[in-house]
Amino acid sequence: MKLHVKLSLLLLAVSMFLYIPFAAQSFGEEYICVAEFGQDKMEFPHGIAIDPSGNVYVCGTDAIQKFTPDGKYITTIGKGKLNSPHEIAIDKNNIFVLDLSGKKIVAKFSADGTFNKTLNIDDVAGIAINSAPTINLGSIYVLNMKNRTIALYTSNGDKVAQHHIDKFMQEITSDSSGNVFFASDSEIGKLNFKTGKLTTWNKQFNVPRGIAVDQSGNIYVVDRNPEKISKFDPAGTFLTQIGKEGKGKGGLSAAFGLAVDSKGFVYATDYVPGNLSHVKKFMNAALLKKSKQLFKKLPIDTPKQEDIK
């Protein structure tokens, strides 16, 4: 019985750690690199996305590589169907991939990786999933830089609605409240897709690449020259820098894709010239320290014979 109680406490502690809200910023804002993976599976990684189970999908040279949350390779998706995958967006039923070959199209796969169809959408510059319960008519947001629009499409490629934004937008991402975010050289933008309201914050980036939003509304932007990930609160106030240009664990050489999972881990793709490419996984250092302290306090010891029943 005692052993069962101790194991229950251990499982409770693990559960508490895994589901600590990422909004808990009172612990500090230093991030550390806790893992690097994918070195032997891809070249020139670009976009990255997380599925509802926490698995990691990375756009490689001509296919998508799928990994577990801790970096173990699972499978390859889209080999022979994709030429130059650039970005990826995932919901519970579909995998959408922006392929930069030809007309810059969107390829659709089922959740198990089976190719479904190519959507009748071209000149695509960015994609993001619509997960807002208040906007239930479409599945995927599409950025068209040529026309400077962000449009909402069904999973079959039918346009539902569109907003014209007179901005030079690059990457896009979305949150569960129906907002679409973008980054440009001079600002971060937030579009409330339902109302059309646009909010912008003046920020000076050099070459903004990936953009991501966590469950608390914090915004992350990959910037180049120098390489870094900047984190901002929901009001656009700068909070911290994640990673820095350089070699070694946590160093960034040519970062591109960016994603944040439900537990607050930040994933970035990074191309290392003359070396193997990586996915780099970062975590709030204070949360990691807190979790280690929690484990140390657990009443775990070698079970006695009478406990094993």
Short mmCIF file of N, CA and C in Angstrom, two decimals, residues 19-137:
data_model
loop_
_atom_site.label_atom_id
_atom_site.label_comp_id
_atom_site.label_asym_id
_atom_site.label_seq_id
_atom_site.Cartn_x
_atom_site.Cartn_y
_atom_site.Cartn_z
N TYR A 19 1.70 20.01 -16.90
CA TYR A 19 0.61 20.90 -17.24
C TYR A 19 0.68 22.23 -16.50
N ILE A 20 1.87 22.65 -16.08
CA ILE A 20 2.05 23.98 -15.52
C ILE A 20 1.74 25.00 -16.61
N PRO A 21 0.84 25.96 -16.38
CA PRO A 21 0.51 26.92 -17.42
C PRO A 21 1.73 27.73 -17.82
N PHE A 22 1.89 27.93 -19.12
CA PHE A 22 3.06 28.65 -19.59
C PHE A 22 2.98 30.12 -19.25
N ALA A 23 1.80 30.61 -18.82
CA ALA A 23 1.65 32.01 -18.46
C ALA A 23 2.32 32.34 -17.15
N ALA A 24 2.74 31.34 -16.38
CA ALA A 24 3.32 31.57 -15.06
C ALA A 24 4.72 32.15 -15.20
N GLN A 25 4.80 33.46 -15.45
CA GLN A 25 6.07 34.11 -15.71
C GLN A 25 6.77 34.57 -14.43
N SER A 26 6.14 34.37 -13.28
CA SER A 26 6.74 34.82 -12.03
C SER A 26 8.01 34.05 -11.71
N PHE A 27 8.24 32.92 -12.39
CA PHE A 27 9.42 32.11 -12.12
C PHE A 27 10.65 32.63 -12.83
N GLY A 28 10.49 33.55 -13.78
CA GLY A 28 11.65 34.05 -14.50
C GLY A 28 11.53 33.81 -15.98
N GLU A 29 12.47 34.40 -16.75
CA GLU A 29 12.35 34.36 -18.19
C GLU A 29 13.61 33.85 -18.88
N GLU A 30 14.44 33.13 -18.18
CA GLU A 30 15.61 32.54 -18.83
C GLU A 30 15.23 31.20 -19.44
N TYR A 31 15.66 30.98 -20.67
CA TYR A 31 15.38 29.71 -21.36
C TYR A 31 16.69 28.97 -21.61
N ILE A 32 16.61 27.64 -21.54
CA ILE A 32 17.78 26.83 -21.85
C ILE A 32 17.40 25.78 -22.89
N CYS A 33 18.38 25.34 -23.65
CA CYS A 33 18.16 24.30 -24.63
C CYS A 33 18.22 22.94 -23.93
N VAL A 34 17.13 22.20 -23.98
CA VAL A 34 17.06 20.92 -23.28
C VAL A 34 17.21 19.73 -24.21
N ALA A 35 17.18 19.97 -25.52
CA ALA A 35 17.33 18.85 -26.47
C ALA A 35 17.63 19.38 -27.87
N GLU A 36 18.34 18.56 -28.63
CA GLU A 36 18.56 18.79 -30.06
C GLU A 36 18.35 17.46 -30.76
N PHE A 37 17.62 17.48 -31.86
CA PHE A 37 17.37 16.20 -32.54
C PHE A 37 17.14 16.43 -34.03
N GLY A 38 17.12 15.30 -34.77
CA GLY A 38 16.86 15.34 -36.20
C GLY A 38 18.09 15.49 -37.06
N GLN A 39 19.29 15.45 -36.44
CA GLN A 39 20.51 15.71 -37.19
C GLN A 39 20.72 14.76 -38.37
N ASP A 40 20.29 13.53 -38.22
CA ASP A 40 20.54 12.53 -39.26
C ASP A 40 19.34 12.31 -40.18
N LYS A 41 18.31 13.17 -40.07
CA LYS A 41 17.09 12.92 -40.82
C LYS A 41 16.73 14.03 -41.81
N MET A 42 17.43 15.16 -41.80
CA MET A 42 16.99 16.24 -42.67
C MET A 42 18.11 17.21 -42.98
N GLU A 43 17.93 17.89 -44.12
CA GLU A 43 18.78 18.99 -44.50
C GLU A 43 17.89 20.21 -44.69
N PHE A 44 18.44 21.37 -44.42
CA PHE A 44 17.71 22.63 -44.63
C PHE A 44 16.29 22.60 -44.06
N PRO A 45 16.11 22.36 -42.78
CA PRO A 45 14.77 22.33 -42.20
C PRO A 45 14.12 23.72 -42.24
N HIS A 46 12.84 23.73 -42.47
CA HIS A 46 12.11 25.00 -42.53
C HIS A 46 11.00 25.01 -41.48
N GLY A 47 9.74 24.94 -41.94
CA GLY A 47 8.63 25.05 -41.02
C GLY A 47 8.54 23.89 -40.05
N ILE A 48 7.88 24.14 -38.93
CA ILE A 48 7.73 23.13 -37.88
C ILE A 48 6.35 23.30 -37.25
N ALA A 49 5.73 22.20 -36.85
CA ALA A 49 4.42 22.25 -36.21
C ALA A 49 4.28 21.11 -35.22
N ILE A 50 3.35 21.27 -34.29
CA ILE A 50 3.09 20.28 -33.25
C ILE A 50 1.66 19.78 -33.41
N ASP A 51 1.46 18.46 -33.38
CA ASP A 51 0.09 17.95 -33.49
C ASP A 51 -0.57 17.90 -32.11
N PRO A 52 -1.87 17.59 -32.03
CA PRO A 52 -2.56 17.58 -30.73
C PRO A 52 -1.98 16.62 -29.71
N SER A 53 -1.21 15.61 -30.17
CA SER A 53 -0.58 14.67 -29.24
C SER A 53 0.83 15.09 -28.83
N GLY A 54 1.30 16.21 -29.35
CA GLY A 54 2.62 16.71 -29.00
C GLY A 54 3.74 16.26 -29.92
N ASN A 55 3.42 15.48 -30.96
CA ASN A 55 4.45 15.07 -31.91
C ASN A 55 4.91 16.24 -32.76
N VAL A 56 6.15 16.18 -33.21
CA VAL A 56 6.79 17.29 -33.90
C VAL A 56 6.96 16.95 -35.38
N TYR A 57 6.53 17.85 -36.25
CA TYR A 57 6.64 17.68 -37.69
C TYR A 57 7.54 18.77 -38.26
N VAL A 58 8.49 18.38 -39.10
CA VAL A 58 9.46 19.33 -39.62
C VAL A 58 9.52 19.24 -41.14
N CYS A 59 9.48 20.38 -41.81
CA CYS A 59 9.64 20.43 -43.26
C CYS A 59 11.11 20.26 -43.60
N GLY A 60 11.43 19.15 -44.28
CA GLY A 60 12.78 18.92 -44.73
C GLY A 60 12.95 19.33 -46.18
N THR A 61 13.93 18.78 -46.85
CA THR A 61 14.21 19.18 -48.23
C THR A 61 13.08 18.82 -49.18
N ASP A 62 12.55 17.59 -49.09
CA ASP A 62 11.49 17.17 -50.00
C ASP A 62 10.44 16.30 -49.32
N ALA A 63 10.36 16.38 -48.00
CA ALA A 63 9.38 15.58 -47.25
C ALA A 63 9.25 16.15 -45.85
N ILE A 64 8.29 15.59 -45.11
CA ILE A 64 8.06 15.98 -43.72
C ILE A 64 8.59 14.88 -42.82
N GLN A 65 9.35 15.26 -41.80
CA GLN A 65 9.85 14.30 -40.82
C GLN A 65 9.04 14.44 -39.53
N LYS A 66 8.60 13.31 -39.00
CA LYS A 66 7.79 13.30 -37.79
C LYS A 66 8.59 12.69 -36.64
N PHE A 67 8.56 13.38 -35.47
CA PHE A 67 9.29 12.95 -34.29
C PHE A 67 8.36 12.95 -33.08
N THR A 68 8.73 12.18 -32.07
CA THR A 68 8.04 12.26 -30.78
C THR A 68 8.44 13.57 -30.11
N PRO A 69 7.74 13.97 -29.03
CA PRO A 69 8.11 15.20 -28.35
C PRO A 69 9.55 15.23 -27.83
N ASP A 70 10.13 14.05 -27.54
CA ASP A 70 11.51 14.01 -27.06
C ASP A 70 12.51 13.75 -28.19
N GLY A 71 12.06 13.82 -29.44
CA GLY A 71 12.99 13.80 -30.56
C GLY A 71 13.25 12.46 -31.21
N LYS A 72 12.49 11.44 -30.88
CA LYS A 72 12.68 10.14 -31.51
C LYS A 72 11.96 10.11 -32.86
N TYR A 73 12.68 9.69 -33.89
CA TYR A 73 12.12 9.66 -35.23
C TYR A 73 10.97 8.66 -35.31
N ILE A 74 9.86 9.08 -35.97
CA ILE A 74 8.70 8.21 -36.14
C ILE A 74 8.55 7.77 -37.60
N THR A 75 8.44 8.75 -38.50
CA THR A 75 8.21 8.40 -39.90
C THR A 75 8.46 9.59 -40.80
N THR A 76 8.45 9.34 -42.11
CA THR A 76 8.56 10.37 -43.13
C THR A 76 7.23 10.47 -43.87
N ILE A 77 6.79 11.70 -44.13
CA ILE A 77 5.50 11.94 -44.78
C ILE A 77 5.73 12.76 -46.05
N GLY A 78 5.05 12.38 -47.11
CA GLY A 78 5.04 13.19 -48.32
C GLY A 78 6.16 12.94 -49.30
N LYS A 79 6.96 11.92 -49.08
CA LYS A 79 8.04 11.62 -50.01
C LYS A 79 7.45 11.28 -51.38
N GLY A 80 7.89 11.99 -52.41
CA GLY A 80 7.35 11.78 -53.73
C GLY A 80 6.13 12.64 -54.04
N LYS A 81 5.55 13.26 -53.03
CA LYS A 81 4.39 14.13 -53.21
C LYS A 81 4.75 15.61 -53.03
N LEU A 82 5.88 15.86 -52.39
CA LEU A 82 6.30 17.22 -52.11
C LEU A 82 7.64 17.49 -52.79
N ASN A 83 7.83 18.73 -53.22
CA ASN A 83 9.10 19.11 -53.86
C ASN A 83 9.94 20.03 -52.98
N SER A 84 9.27 21.00 -52.37
CA SER A 84 10.00 21.95 -51.53
C SER A 84 9.11 22.42 -50.38
N PRO A 85 8.84 21.52 -49.42
CA PRO A 85 7.96 21.90 -48.30
C PRO A 85 8.56 23.03 -47.48
N HIS A 86 7.74 24.02 -47.21
CA HIS A 86 8.24 25.24 -46.57
C HIS A 86 7.60 25.48 -45.21
N GLU A 87 6.30 25.28 -45.11
CA GLU A 87 5.58 25.45 -43.86
C GLU A 87 4.58 24.33 -43.69
N ILE A 88 4.18 24.12 -42.45
CA ILE A 88 3.24 23.04 -42.14
C ILE A 88 2.27 23.50 -41.06
N ALA A 89 1.01 23.09 -41.18
CA ALA A 89 -0.02 23.42 -40.19
C ALA A 89 -0.86 22.17 -39.96
N ILE A 90 -1.20 21.88 -38.71
CA ILE A 90 -1.82 20.60 -38.36
C ILE A 90 -3.03 20.82 -37.45
N ASP A 91 -4.12 20.14 -37.76
CA ASP A 91 -5.22 20.03 -36.80
C ASP A 91 -5.44 18.55 -36.50
N LYS A 92 -6.52 18.21 -35.84
CA LYS A 92 -6.70 16.82 -35.41
C LYS A 92 -6.99 15.86 -36.57
N ASN A 93 -7.39 16.41 -37.72
CA ASN A 93 -7.74 15.55 -38.84
C ASN A 93 -6.83 15.68 -40.06
N ASN A 94 -6.14 16.80 -40.18
CA ASN A 94 -5.41 17.09 -41.40
C ASN A 94 -4.01 17.62 -41.16
N ILE A 95 -3.16 17.40 -42.15
CA ILE A 95 -1.83 17.99 -42.21
C ILE A 95 -1.77 18.80 -43.50
N PHE A 96 -1.55 20.10 -43.38
CA PHE A 96 -1.45 20.98 -44.54
C PHE A 96 0.01 21.40 -44.72
N VAL A 97 0.50 21.34 -45.94
CA VAL A 97 1.89 21.67 -46.20
C VAL A 97 1.97 22.69 -47.33
N LEU A 98 2.65 23.79 -47.08
CA LEU A 98 2.94 24.77 -48.12
C LEU A 98 4.16 24.30 -48.89
N ASP A 99 3.95 24.04 -50.17
CA ASP A 99 5.03 23.57 -51.06
C ASP A 99 5.40 24.72 -51.98
N LEU A 100 6.65 25.17 -51.92
CA LEU A 100 7.07 26.34 -52.67
C LEU A 100 7.36 26.06 -54.14
N SER A 101 7.30 24.82 -54.55
CA SER A 101 7.56 24.52 -55.96
C SER A 101 6.41 25.03 -56.83
N GLY A 102 6.76 25.49 -58.03
CA GLY A 102 5.73 25.91 -58.98
C GLY A 102 4.92 27.08 -58.49
N LYS A 103 3.60 26.84 -58.26
CA LYS A 103 2.69 27.93 -57.93
C LYS A 103 2.55 28.19 -56.42
N LYS A 104 3.43 27.60 -55.63
CA LYS A 104 3.34 27.76 -54.18
C LYS A 104 1.98 27.26 -53.69
N ILE A 105 1.82 25.96 -53.70
CA ILE A 105 0.54 25.32 -53.44
C ILE A 105 0.44 24.81 -52.00
N VAL A 106 -0.75 24.34 -51.63
CA VAL A 106 -0.97 23.71 -50.33
C VAL A 106 -1.38 22.26 -50.56
N ALA A 107 -0.59 21.34 -50.05
CA ALA A 107 -0.91 19.91 -50.14
C ALA A 107 -1.57 19.48 -48.85
N LYS A 108 -2.56 18.59 -48.96
CA LYS A 108 -3.32 18.13 -47.81
C LYS A 108 -3.09 16.64 -47.60
N PHE A 109 -2.77 16.27 -46.36
CA PHE A 109 -2.59 14.88 -45.98
C PHE A 109 -3.55 14.57 -44.83
N SER A 110 -3.92 13.31 -44.69
CA SER A 110 -4.71 12.90 -43.53
C SER A 110 -3.81 12.84 -42.30
N ALA A 111 -4.41 12.67 -41.14
CA ALA A 111 -3.63 12.67 -39.91
C ALA A 111 -2.61 11.55 -39.85
N ASP A 112 -2.85 10.45 -40.58
CA ASP A 112 -1.89 9.35 -40.59
C ASP A 112 -0.80 9.51 -41.63
N GLY A 113 -0.81 10.66 -42.35
CA GLY A 113 0.24 10.94 -43.32
C GLY A 113 -0.08 10.54 -44.74
N THR A 114 -1.28 10.04 -45.00
CA THR A 114 -1.67 9.65 -46.36
C THR A 114 -2.01 10.89 -47.18
N PHE A 115 -1.44 10.97 -48.38
CA PHE A 115 -1.73 12.11 -49.25
C PHE A 115 -3.20 12.12 -49.63
N ASN A 116 -3.83 13.29 -49.54
CA ASN A 116 -5.25 13.43 -49.84
C ASN A 116 -5.47 14.17 -51.16
N LYS A 117 -5.02 15.41 -51.21
CA LYS A 117 -5.22 16.21 -52.42
C LYS A 117 -4.36 17.47 -52.37
N THR A 118 -4.28 18.14 -53.49
CA THR A 118 -3.68 19.46 -53.55
C THR A 118 -4.80 20.48 -53.61
N LEU A 119 -4.81 21.42 -52.68
CA LEU A 119 -5.88 22.42 -52.64
C LEU A 119 -5.71 23.40 -53.79
N ASN A 120 -6.83 23.89 -54.30
CA ASN A 120 -6.82 24.81 -55.43
C ASN A 120 -6.53 26.23 -54.93
N ILE A 121 -5.35 26.39 -54.37
CA ILE A 121 -4.90 27.68 -53.85
C ILE A 121 -3.46 27.86 -54.32
N ASP A 122 -3.14 29.02 -54.87
CA ASP A 122 -1.76 29.24 -55.27
C ASP A 122 -1.26 30.59 -54.76
N ASP A 123 0.00 30.88 -55.04
CA ASP A 123 0.67 32.09 -54.55
C ASP A 123 0.59 32.19 -53.03
N VAL A 124 0.74 31.06 -52.37
CA VAL A 124 0.66 31.02 -50.91
C VAL A 124 2.02 31.37 -50.31
N ALA A 125 2.01 32.21 -49.28
CA ALA A 125 3.25 32.59 -48.60
C ALA A 125 3.30 32.11 -47.16
N GLY A 126 2.16 31.73 -46.60
CA GLY A 126 2.12 31.25 -45.22
C GLY A 126 0.79 30.60 -44.93
N ILE A 127 0.78 29.67 -43.97
CA ILE A 127 -0.45 28.98 -43.58
C ILE A 127 -0.50 28.85 -42.06
N ALA A 128 -1.72 28.77 -41.54
CA ALA A 128 -1.93 28.56 -40.10
C ALA A 128 -3.29 27.93 -39.90
N ILE A 129 -3.43 27.15 -38.85
CA ILE A 129 -4.68 26.44 -38.56
C ILE A 129 -5.68 27.38 -37.88
N ASN A 130 -6.94 27.25 -38.24
CA ASN A 130 -8.00 27.92 -37.52
C ASN A 130 -8.52 26.98 -36.44
N SER A 131 -8.25 27.32 -35.18
CA SER A 131 -8.72 26.48 -34.06
C SER A 131 -9.71 27.21 -33.18
N ALA A 132 -10.25 28.33 -33.68
CA ALA A 132 -11.18 29.13 -32.87
C ALA A 132 -12.59 28.57 -32.97
N PRO A 133 -13.22 28.24 -31.85
CA PRO A 133 -14.59 27.72 -31.89
C PRO A 133 -15.61 28.74 -32.40
N THR A 134 -15.26 30.03 -32.35
CA THR A 134 -16.19 31.08 -32.79
C THR A 134 -16.12 31.29 -34.31
N ILE A 135 -15.10 30.70 -34.95
CA ILE A 135 -14.97 30.82 -36.41
C ILE A 135 -14.94 29.40 -36.96
N ASN A 136 -16.11 28.83 -37.16
CA ASN A 136 -16.19 27.39 -37.44
C ASN A 136 -16.46 27.06 -38.91
N LEU A 137 -16.30 28.03 -39.79
CA LEU A 137 -16.60 27.77 -41.19
C LEU A 137 -15.38 27.34 -42.00
#
